Structures are given as structure tokens and as C-alpha cells.
Short mmCIF file of C-alpha atoms and ligand atoms in Angstrom, two decimals:
data_model
loop_
_atom_site.label_atom_id
_atom_site.label_comp_id
_atom_site.label_asym_id
_atom_site.label_seq_id
_atom_site.Cartn_x
_atom_site.Cartn_y
_atom_site.Cartn_z
CA MET B 1 175.52 -238.47 -27.64
CA ASN B 2 175.67 -239.60 -24.05
CA SER B 3 172.12 -240.80 -23.47
CA THR B 4 170.11 -243.47 -25.23
CA PHE B 5 166.36 -243.06 -25.52
CA THR B 6 164.03 -246.01 -26.00
CA LEU B 7 161.87 -245.63 -29.07
CA ALA B 8 158.85 -247.18 -30.79
CA VAL B 9 157.89 -246.76 -34.45
CA ALA B 10 154.22 -246.79 -35.49
CA GLY B 11 153.08 -247.56 -39.05
CA ILE B 12 155.39 -250.10 -40.68
CA GLY B 13 154.88 -249.05 -44.30
CA LYS B 14 157.17 -247.90 -47.08
CA ILE B 15 158.93 -245.02 -45.36
CA ALA B 16 159.33 -246.84 -42.03
CA ARG B 17 161.07 -249.78 -43.73
CA ASP B 18 163.04 -247.79 -46.34
CA GLN B 19 164.33 -245.05 -44.05
CA HIS B 20 163.28 -244.98 -40.37
CA LEU B 21 164.30 -248.47 -39.27
CA PRO B 22 167.77 -248.27 -40.92
CA ALA B 23 168.36 -244.72 -39.60
CA ILE B 24 167.42 -245.76 -36.04
CA ALA B 25 169.63 -248.85 -36.24
CA ALA B 26 172.56 -246.59 -37.16
CA ASN B 27 171.95 -244.13 -34.31
CA ALA B 28 173.40 -245.03 -30.90
CA GLY B 29 171.18 -242.38 -29.30
CA PHE B 30 168.05 -244.48 -29.81
CA ALA B 31 167.19 -248.07 -28.94
CA LEU B 32 164.25 -249.39 -30.94
CA VAL B 33 162.30 -251.54 -28.48
CA ALA B 34 158.82 -251.77 -30.05
CA CYS B 35 156.73 -251.28 -33.16
CA VAL B 36 153.05 -250.64 -33.77
CA SER B 37 151.52 -252.25 -36.83
CA ARG B 38 148.13 -253.56 -37.79
CA SER B 39 149.73 -256.37 -39.79
CA ALA B 40 153.54 -256.42 -39.79
CA GLN B 41 155.92 -257.95 -37.24
CA VAL B 42 159.32 -256.31 -36.92
CA GLU B 43 162.00 -258.72 -35.74
CA GLN B 44 163.85 -258.37 -32.44
CA VAL B 45 161.38 -255.86 -30.95
CA ARG B 46 158.02 -256.13 -29.19
CA ASN B 47 155.10 -255.69 -31.60
CA TYR B 48 151.71 -254.16 -30.79
CA ALA B 49 148.55 -253.88 -32.89
CA ASP B 50 147.77 -250.27 -31.92
CA ILE B 51 149.18 -247.31 -30.07
CA ASP B 52 147.03 -247.80 -26.97
CA ALA B 53 148.36 -251.34 -26.51
CA LEU B 54 151.93 -250.00 -26.88
CA LEU B 55 151.43 -247.23 -24.34
CA ALA B 56 149.74 -249.54 -21.84
CA ALA B 57 152.50 -252.15 -22.04
CA GLU B 58 155.57 -249.86 -22.25
CA PRO B 59 155.41 -247.34 -19.39
CA ASP B 60 159.17 -246.71 -19.53
CA LEU B 61 159.28 -245.94 -23.26
CA ASP B 62 160.82 -242.52 -23.99
CA ALA B 63 159.68 -241.69 -27.51
CA VAL B 64 157.42 -242.60 -30.41
CA SER B 65 158.05 -241.99 -34.11
CA LEU B 66 154.85 -241.89 -36.19
CA CYS B 67 155.13 -243.12 -39.80
CA THR B 68 151.40 -243.59 -40.35
CA PRO B 69 149.34 -241.58 -42.88
CA PRO B 70 148.48 -238.03 -41.76
CA GLN B 71 144.78 -238.77 -41.21
CA VAL B 72 145.44 -241.01 -38.20
CA ARG B 73 148.46 -239.25 -36.76
CA TYR B 74 146.75 -236.71 -34.49
CA ALA B 75 145.02 -239.35 -32.35
CA GLN B 76 148.24 -241.37 -32.07
CA ALA B 77 150.39 -238.32 -31.25
CA ARG B 78 147.91 -237.10 -28.68
CA ALA B 79 147.80 -240.48 -26.95
CA ALA B 80 151.62 -240.67 -26.91
CA LEU B 81 152.07 -237.13 -25.55
CA GLU B 82 149.43 -237.73 -22.87
CA ALA B 83 151.32 -240.86 -21.86
CA GLY B 84 154.44 -238.69 -21.42
CA LYS B 85 156.30 -239.72 -24.60
CA HIS B 86 158.34 -237.50 -26.91
CA VAL B 87 156.89 -237.58 -30.42
CA MET B 88 158.35 -237.36 -33.91
CA LEU B 89 155.92 -236.87 -36.82
CA GLU B 90 156.55 -237.84 -40.44
CA LYS B 91 155.67 -235.15 -42.96
CA PRO B 92 153.10 -233.69 -43.37
CA PRO B 93 152.73 -233.25 -39.60
CA GLY B 94 148.96 -233.68 -39.72
CA ALA B 95 145.84 -233.67 -41.82
CA SER B 96 145.08 -230.07 -40.78
CA VAL B 97 147.00 -227.06 -39.48
CA SER B 98 144.82 -226.75 -36.40
CA GLU B 99 145.51 -230.28 -35.19
CA VAL B 100 149.27 -229.66 -35.39
CA GLU B 101 148.85 -226.47 -33.35
CA ALA B 102 146.84 -228.45 -30.79
CA LEU B 103 149.64 -231.03 -30.55
CA ARG B 104 152.22 -228.27 -30.12
CA GLU B 105 150.24 -226.86 -27.21
CA LEU B 106 149.80 -230.30 -25.65
CA ALA B 107 153.52 -231.08 -25.96
CA ARG B 108 154.39 -227.80 -24.24
CA ALA B 109 151.88 -228.43 -21.46
CA ARG B 110 153.29 -231.93 -20.88
CA GLY B 111 156.93 -230.83 -21.15
CA ARG B 112 157.60 -233.29 -23.98
CA THR B 113 159.38 -232.81 -27.29
CA LEU B 114 157.34 -232.58 -30.47
CA PHE B 115 159.34 -232.77 -33.71
CA ALA B 116 157.42 -232.18 -36.95
CA THR B 117 159.93 -233.45 -39.50
CA TRP B 118 160.56 -232.17 -43.02
CA HIS B 119 163.04 -234.71 -44.36
CA SER B 120 163.70 -232.80 -47.61
CA ARG B 121 165.21 -229.93 -45.62
CA TYR B 122 168.09 -232.29 -44.81
CA ALA B 123 168.87 -233.04 -48.47
CA SER B 124 172.48 -232.12 -49.25
CA ALA B 125 171.73 -229.15 -51.54
CA VAL B 126 169.43 -227.37 -49.10
CA GLU B 127 171.76 -225.86 -46.49
CA PRO B 128 174.34 -224.60 -49.06
CA ALA B 129 171.48 -223.12 -51.11
CA ARG B 130 170.03 -221.38 -48.05
CA ALA B 131 173.43 -219.96 -47.09
CA TRP B 132 174.15 -218.69 -50.63
CA LEU B 133 170.75 -217.01 -51.00
CA GLN B 134 171.12 -214.93 -47.82
CA GLY B 135 171.51 -211.28 -48.82
CA ARG B 136 171.14 -211.95 -52.60
CA THR B 137 168.68 -210.13 -54.82
CA ILE B 138 166.10 -212.72 -55.87
CA HIS B 139 164.07 -212.11 -59.04
CA SER B 140 161.86 -215.23 -59.15
CA VAL B 141 161.44 -218.80 -57.93
CA HIS B 142 160.11 -221.67 -60.02
CA VAL B 143 159.33 -225.11 -58.57
CA ARG B 144 158.62 -228.17 -60.74
CA TRP B 145 157.78 -231.27 -58.67
CA LYS B 146 156.47 -233.93 -61.02
CA GLU B 147 156.40 -237.71 -60.82
CA ASP B 148 154.37 -240.77 -61.73
CA VAL B 149 151.93 -241.49 -58.89
CA ARG B 150 151.58 -245.12 -59.97
CA ARG B 151 155.33 -245.62 -59.58
CA TRP B 152 155.84 -243.76 -56.28
CA HIS B 153 152.56 -244.46 -54.43
CA PRO B 154 151.35 -247.89 -55.54
CA GLY B 155 148.38 -249.14 -53.49
CA GLN B 156 148.32 -246.12 -51.15
CA GLN B 157 144.60 -245.38 -50.84
CA TRP B 158 145.02 -242.78 -48.10
CA ILE B 159 146.62 -240.23 -50.50
CA TRP B 160 143.30 -239.96 -52.36
CA GLU B 161 141.16 -239.49 -49.23
CA PRO B 162 140.48 -236.13 -47.48
CA GLY B 163 143.57 -235.25 -45.47
CA GLY B 164 145.77 -237.37 -47.75
CA LEU B 165 146.88 -234.25 -49.67
CA GLY B 166 147.03 -235.90 -53.10
CA VAL B 167 149.85 -234.39 -55.18
CA PHE B 168 150.73 -232.14 -52.24
CA ASP B 169 152.06 -235.23 -50.44
CA PRO B 170 155.30 -234.96 -52.49
CA GLY B 171 154.74 -231.28 -53.35
CA ILE B 172 154.94 -230.29 -49.68
CA ASN B 173 158.56 -231.50 -49.74
CA ALA B 174 159.33 -228.74 -52.26
CA LEU B 175 157.44 -226.23 -50.11
CA SER B 176 159.45 -227.34 -47.07
CA ILE B 177 162.66 -226.57 -48.99
CA VAL B 178 161.43 -223.25 -50.41
CA THR B 179 160.23 -221.97 -47.02
CA HIS B 180 163.63 -222.90 -45.55
CA ILE B 181 166.00 -221.48 -48.19
CA LEU B 182 164.27 -218.20 -49.04
CA PRO B 183 165.22 -215.26 -46.83
CA ARG B 184 161.63 -213.92 -46.56
CA GLU B 185 158.18 -215.36 -45.87
CA ILE B 186 156.02 -216.32 -48.83
CA MET B 187 152.24 -216.21 -49.13
CA LEU B 188 149.81 -217.80 -51.54
CA CYS B 189 147.96 -215.54 -54.03
CA GLY B 190 146.15 -218.13 -56.13
CA ALA B 191 146.08 -221.79 -57.09
CA GLN B 192 144.49 -224.28 -59.41
CA LEU B 193 143.83 -227.82 -58.18
CA LEU B 194 143.04 -230.60 -60.68
CA VAL B 195 140.96 -233.26 -58.92
CA PRO B 196 140.03 -236.54 -60.68
CA ARG B 197 136.31 -237.10 -60.38
CA ASP B 198 136.68 -240.47 -58.58
CA VAL B 199 138.94 -239.24 -55.73
CA SER B 200 138.99 -236.45 -53.11
CA THR B 201 142.46 -234.96 -53.55
CA PRO B 202 144.31 -233.25 -56.44
CA ILE B 203 146.41 -235.13 -58.99
CA ALA B 204 148.04 -231.86 -60.09
CA ALA B 205 148.25 -228.30 -58.81
CA GLU B 206 149.69 -224.91 -59.69
CA LEU B 207 150.47 -222.40 -56.97
CA ASP B 208 151.22 -218.70 -57.35
CA CYS B 209 152.88 -217.11 -54.35
CA ILE B 210 154.83 -213.94 -53.64
CA ASP B 211 157.31 -213.15 -50.93
CA THR B 212 156.95 -210.10 -48.70
CA GLU B 213 158.89 -208.01 -51.27
CA GLY B 214 156.63 -209.17 -54.12
CA VAL B 215 159.06 -211.68 -55.65
CA PRO B 216 157.02 -214.30 -57.56
CA VAL B 217 157.24 -217.92 -56.41
CA ARG B 218 155.49 -220.33 -58.77
CA ALA B 219 155.08 -224.07 -58.17
CA GLU B 220 153.84 -226.81 -60.47
CA PHE B 221 153.04 -230.21 -58.97
CA ASP B 222 151.96 -233.08 -61.20
CA TRP B 223 151.44 -236.79 -60.56
CA ARG B 224 150.78 -237.61 -64.24
CA HIS B 225 154.45 -237.24 -65.15
CA GLY B 226 156.89 -239.89 -66.25
CA PRO B 227 158.93 -241.88 -66.68
CA VAL B 228 161.70 -239.64 -65.25
CA GLU B 229 160.65 -237.60 -62.25
CA GLN B 230 161.31 -233.87 -62.08
CA TRP B 231 162.04 -232.53 -58.60
CA GLU B 232 163.53 -229.10 -59.29
CA ILE B 233 163.67 -225.64 -57.76
CA ASP B 234 165.11 -222.71 -59.75
CA VAL B 235 165.90 -219.42 -58.05
CA GLU B 236 166.77 -216.55 -60.43
CA THR B 237 169.04 -214.05 -58.70
CA ALA B 238 171.06 -210.99 -59.67
CA ASN B 239 174.13 -213.26 -59.40
CA GLY B 240 172.78 -215.99 -61.66
CA LEU B 241 170.53 -219.05 -61.44
CA LEU B 242 170.59 -221.27 -58.35
CA SER B 243 169.21 -224.66 -59.33
CA ILE B 244 168.31 -227.51 -56.98
CA THR B 245 167.62 -230.79 -58.79
CA GLU B 246 166.90 -234.44 -57.95
CA GLY B 247 164.85 -233.43 -54.91
CA GLY B 248 167.82 -231.74 -53.23
CA LYS B 249 170.64 -234.12 -54.15
CA ARG B 250 172.21 -231.72 -56.69
CA LEU B 251 172.94 -227.99 -56.66
CA SER B 252 174.32 -225.68 -59.31
CA ILE B 253 174.93 -221.96 -59.03
CA ALA B 254 175.38 -219.76 -62.11
CA GLY B 255 175.89 -222.88 -64.24
CA GLU B 256 178.58 -224.41 -61.98
CA PRO B 257 177.85 -227.65 -60.07
CA VAL B 258 178.45 -227.35 -56.31
CA VAL B 259 180.22 -230.25 -54.57
CA LEU B 260 177.92 -231.51 -51.81
CA GLU B 261 178.22 -233.76 -48.78
CA GLY B 262 176.73 -237.27 -48.97
CA GLU B 263 173.01 -237.88 -48.61
CA ARG B 264 171.71 -238.67 -45.10
CA GLU B 265 168.27 -237.12 -44.64
CA TYR B 266 166.83 -239.58 -42.10
CA GLY B 267 170.11 -239.99 -40.20
CA ALA B 268 170.08 -236.23 -39.68
CA LEU B 269 166.41 -236.27 -38.64
CA TYR B 270 167.04 -238.74 -35.81
CA GLU B 271 170.15 -236.83 -34.68
CA HIS B 272 168.04 -233.68 -34.50
CA PHE B 273 165.25 -235.50 -32.61
CA HIS B 274 167.83 -236.74 -30.09
CA GLY B 275 169.17 -233.22 -29.59
CA LEU B 276 165.68 -231.80 -29.15
CA ILE B 277 164.82 -234.37 -26.46
CA ALA B 278 168.15 -233.88 -24.71
CA HIS B 279 167.58 -230.11 -24.56
CA GLY B 280 163.85 -230.19 -23.79
CA ALA B 281 163.17 -228.38 -27.08
CA HIS B 282 160.57 -228.49 -29.89
CA ASP B 283 160.71 -228.13 -33.66
CA VAL B 284 157.29 -227.54 -35.21
CA ASP B 285 157.15 -225.43 -38.39
CA VAL B 286 153.70 -225.52 -39.98
CA ARG B 287 154.50 -223.12 -42.86
CA PRO B 288 154.64 -225.77 -45.65
CA LEU B 289 151.34 -227.27 -44.46
CA ARG B 290 149.80 -223.79 -44.16
CA LEU B 291 150.62 -223.05 -47.81
CA VAL B 292 148.89 -226.30 -48.81
CA ALA B 293 145.88 -225.39 -46.66
CA ASP B 294 145.83 -221.95 -48.32
CA ALA B 295 145.84 -223.64 -51.75
CA PHE B 296 142.74 -225.60 -50.71
CA LEU B 297 141.22 -222.31 -49.41
CA LEU B 298 142.03 -220.05 -52.37
CA GLY B 299 142.46 -222.56 -55.17
CA ARG B 300 140.12 -223.03 -58.09
CA HIS B 301 139.08 -226.70 -58.10
CA VAL B 302 138.84 -228.22 -61.57
CA GLU B 303 137.40 -231.71 -62.08
CA VAL B 304 139.48 -233.90 -64.43
CA GLU B 305 139.17 -237.44 -65.76
CA ALA B 306 138.86 -240.29 -63.27
CA PHE B 307 142.13 -241.73 -61.93
CA GLY B 308 140.80 -245.29 -61.83
CA ARG B 309 142.59 -246.55 -58.71
P1 NAP H 401 152.42 -246.46 -46.51
O1 NAP H 401 153.42 -247.29 -47.24
O2 NAP H 401 151.00 -246.51 -46.90
O3 NAP H 401 152.61 -246.80 -44.97
C1 NAP H 401 151.85 -246.22 -43.97
C2 NAP H 401 151.63 -247.26 -42.90
O4 NAP H 401 150.81 -246.71 -41.88
C3 NAP H 401 150.88 -248.48 -43.41
O5 NAP H 401 151.74 -249.46 -43.94
C4 NAP H 401 150.21 -248.97 -42.15
O6 NAP H 401 151.16 -249.68 -41.40
C5 NAP H 401 149.93 -247.70 -41.40
N1 NAP H 401 148.54 -247.29 -41.64
C6 NAP H 401 147.93 -247.09 -42.82
N2 NAP H 401 146.65 -246.72 -42.62
C7 NAP H 401 146.46 -246.71 -41.31
C8 NAP H 401 145.34 -246.47 -40.50
N3 NAP H 401 144.16 -246.12 -41.01
N4 NAP H 401 145.49 -246.56 -39.17
C9 NAP H 401 146.67 -246.90 -38.64
N5 NAP H 401 147.78 -247.17 -39.37
C10 NAP H 401 147.66 -247.08 -40.69
O7 NAP H 401 152.82 -244.92 -46.58
P2 NAP H 401 154.29 -244.30 -46.55
O8 NAP H 401 154.74 -244.03 -47.93
O9 NAP H 401 155.17 -245.07 -45.65
O10 NAP H 401 153.93 -242.87 -45.95
C11 NAP H 401 153.64 -242.67 -44.58
C12 NAP H 401 153.97 -241.22 -44.26
O11 NAP H 401 155.35 -240.99 -44.58
C13 NAP H 401 153.18 -240.22 -45.13
O12 NAP H 401 152.82 -239.11 -44.38
C14 NAP H 401 154.17 -239.82 -46.22
O13 NAP H 401 153.95 -238.51 -46.70
C15 NAP H 401 155.48 -239.91 -45.48
N6 NAP H 401 156.63 -240.14 -46.35
C16 NAP H 401 156.62 -241.11 -47.32
C17 NAP H 401 157.72 -241.23 -48.16
C18 NAP H 401 157.81 -242.29 -49.22
O14 NAP H 401 158.75 -242.27 -50.03
N7 NAP H 401 156.90 -243.26 -49.29
C19 NAP H 401 158.80 -240.37 -48.04
C20 NAP H 401 158.80 -239.45 -47.02
C21 NAP H 401 157.71 -239.33 -46.19
P3 NAP H 401 150.75 -250.99 -40.59
O15 NAP H 401 150.19 -251.94 -41.59
O16 NAP H 401 152.06 -251.38 -40.04
O17 NAP H 401 149.77 -250.61 -39.55
#
């Protein structure tokens, strides 16, 4: 890396503190100079209360990384692109497919990089799984992505509001892996969404998809699961079962564990963002979000007992 880009992070919540700030600190290609937060103050950088204040005060800033909830990301990304900044979006890239397409068009028109991240695609099992599946005969795919919402999303009100995705907030990570490792496109045939009567988004969902050759791809997402989370993808092939577990940290093929490289999802994301900016490129893949949108379009909505947040 021979150039350093100045960067601001907006939305100093769980993922910004757990992953983004450490990954940026470890990357010589970025210099964190500012943060945007309604309440927090990040040390050793300039802090602003909103994105407009940041953009007005930092004309030389190169890039903005948005770690806010999806419902507010479009307005922030738009403002940043219009101010000439490169933009990185946490997953999901937006609250709707159309707003992400609008951002893609705006980024192109302004000649700025837009990177819609899918951090789970950088989990260690994913690239070896993708490589092994190329050219194999696949019989079926089964995704189980289940966790305890009270453990993993305490106090996050936005997940229960329209655009917050509910159980698809983690489930879309599985869809980002599946759409990356399978050799063919998949499409949704049917879905069932279980929505507690006191919130707007599903607490559980089942998706039935097929690929373009008719191979079934079934996904079960559930936020009422515990205490041990289940983040698993099984791919039945003519050469045996490929199994991704622990959200992409472990891989076994035909019963044999595969030795993987160490985990560095967010480190890899920022390296990729740097490369995209350096080459004037984009990376915007809406397929995981489109499958979720299709589940809302085609899915049968079933009201279940109140969540009681
Ligand atoms: P979070 O803890 O609720 O943090 C989001 C932050 O965004 C808040 O702390 C707040 O920061 C800001 N924010 C919230 N509502 C806002 C609003 N209406 N307007 C402007 N800013 C607002 O959520 P999170 O878990 O970090 O998730 C954020 C995004 O990262 C989501 O899209 C999620 O899917 C993704 N993600 C989360 C995880 C995870 O493990 N938690 C993992 C991967 C990806 P300020 O108080 O600083 O303004």
C-alpha cells in the first residue's frame, strides 16, 4: 500500500467499536481522522454530531465508513458521495434494494468508490468452500442460522423497525456466503416469516430457494434459539458433504476438517476498500439483500406471540 487515505467512521455502536476501529488502526492505508456520533466521543480524532457537520468541516477527507443502522444509511451515503467522498457501507447495504441501486448510480456519476461490504464472505471457510464447489455436482443446500436475539442484539430497537430486517439482519450473512460459494444463481420460491405482534420485522423465517438447475437451497433463520448459536451451511454434493460451521470459522469436507487461515474479516474488508479506491473501482453486490426483499414479497407472514422488548 503506497497511499494513505483519510477516513471518518459514522455510527459508533457495537460493530464500529468491536471491529471497524481496531481494523482501521491496524491498516496503514487509512488514517482515521474523524468520527460521527450522536453521543460518543472517540479519542484522538475530531468528533462530529452528524454527517453534515463532518462534511462541512472536513473538505479534504477521502472516505467515510458507515456503521449506522440501515434505515439511516442512504441519506448519509448520499451526502458523503455528493461531497466527493468514497463510501463503505456496513451490511446490509441499505433498507431497500432500490436505494442501494441509486447510490451505485450516484457513485459512478461522481467517480467515487462505493463498497457494499459483506463481512461474512471474508470468513476463513468461505474462499476454500467456494473453490472446492466449483465444478462439483451439488444435490442440496441447507442453511441453519439461529441465535438468541437477546444475547446478540441487546437494546437495538432499529432491528424491530421497518428496514431493520429482524432475523434477516444475521440471516443475510448466511445469504452473502451462499450467493458467493455456489456456482449458480439462486432464486426464492417461497418463504414463511414469523412476526411478533408487537414489532414490525420477523423473529424467524424459512426460505425455499432453487438454483438455476433446480437444486434446492433451504434456509432456516431463528432468533429464539439458545444458548449455543447455530451458524451452519451444509452443501450435499456427489463427492460428500461440505459443511461450514461457526459462521464461517470452520470447514469440513466429506467428514474431514479443513485447515484454515486465521480469522480476519474486517482487516480484509479495509484492505479491499483501499484497493477499490486506489483503482477507482466499485464493489456493490445486492443479491443477498434482493433475496431478503423477495422473502418479504413472496413470504407468508404469520403473527406470533409478542416479543416484549
Ligand atoms: P448498534 O450497536 O445499534 O450501533 C449503531 C450505531 O449507529 C448506534 O450506536 C448509533 O451510534 C448509530 N445510530 C443508531 N441509530 C441512529 C440513527 N437513527 N441515526 C443516526 N445514527 C444512528 O448496531 P451495530 O450492531 O453496531 O450494527 C450497525 C450495523 O452493523 C448494522 O447494519 C448491522 O447489521 C451491522 N453489523 C453488526 C454486527 C454486530 O455484531 N453487532 C456485525 C456485523 C455487522 P451513535 O450513538 O454513535 O450515533
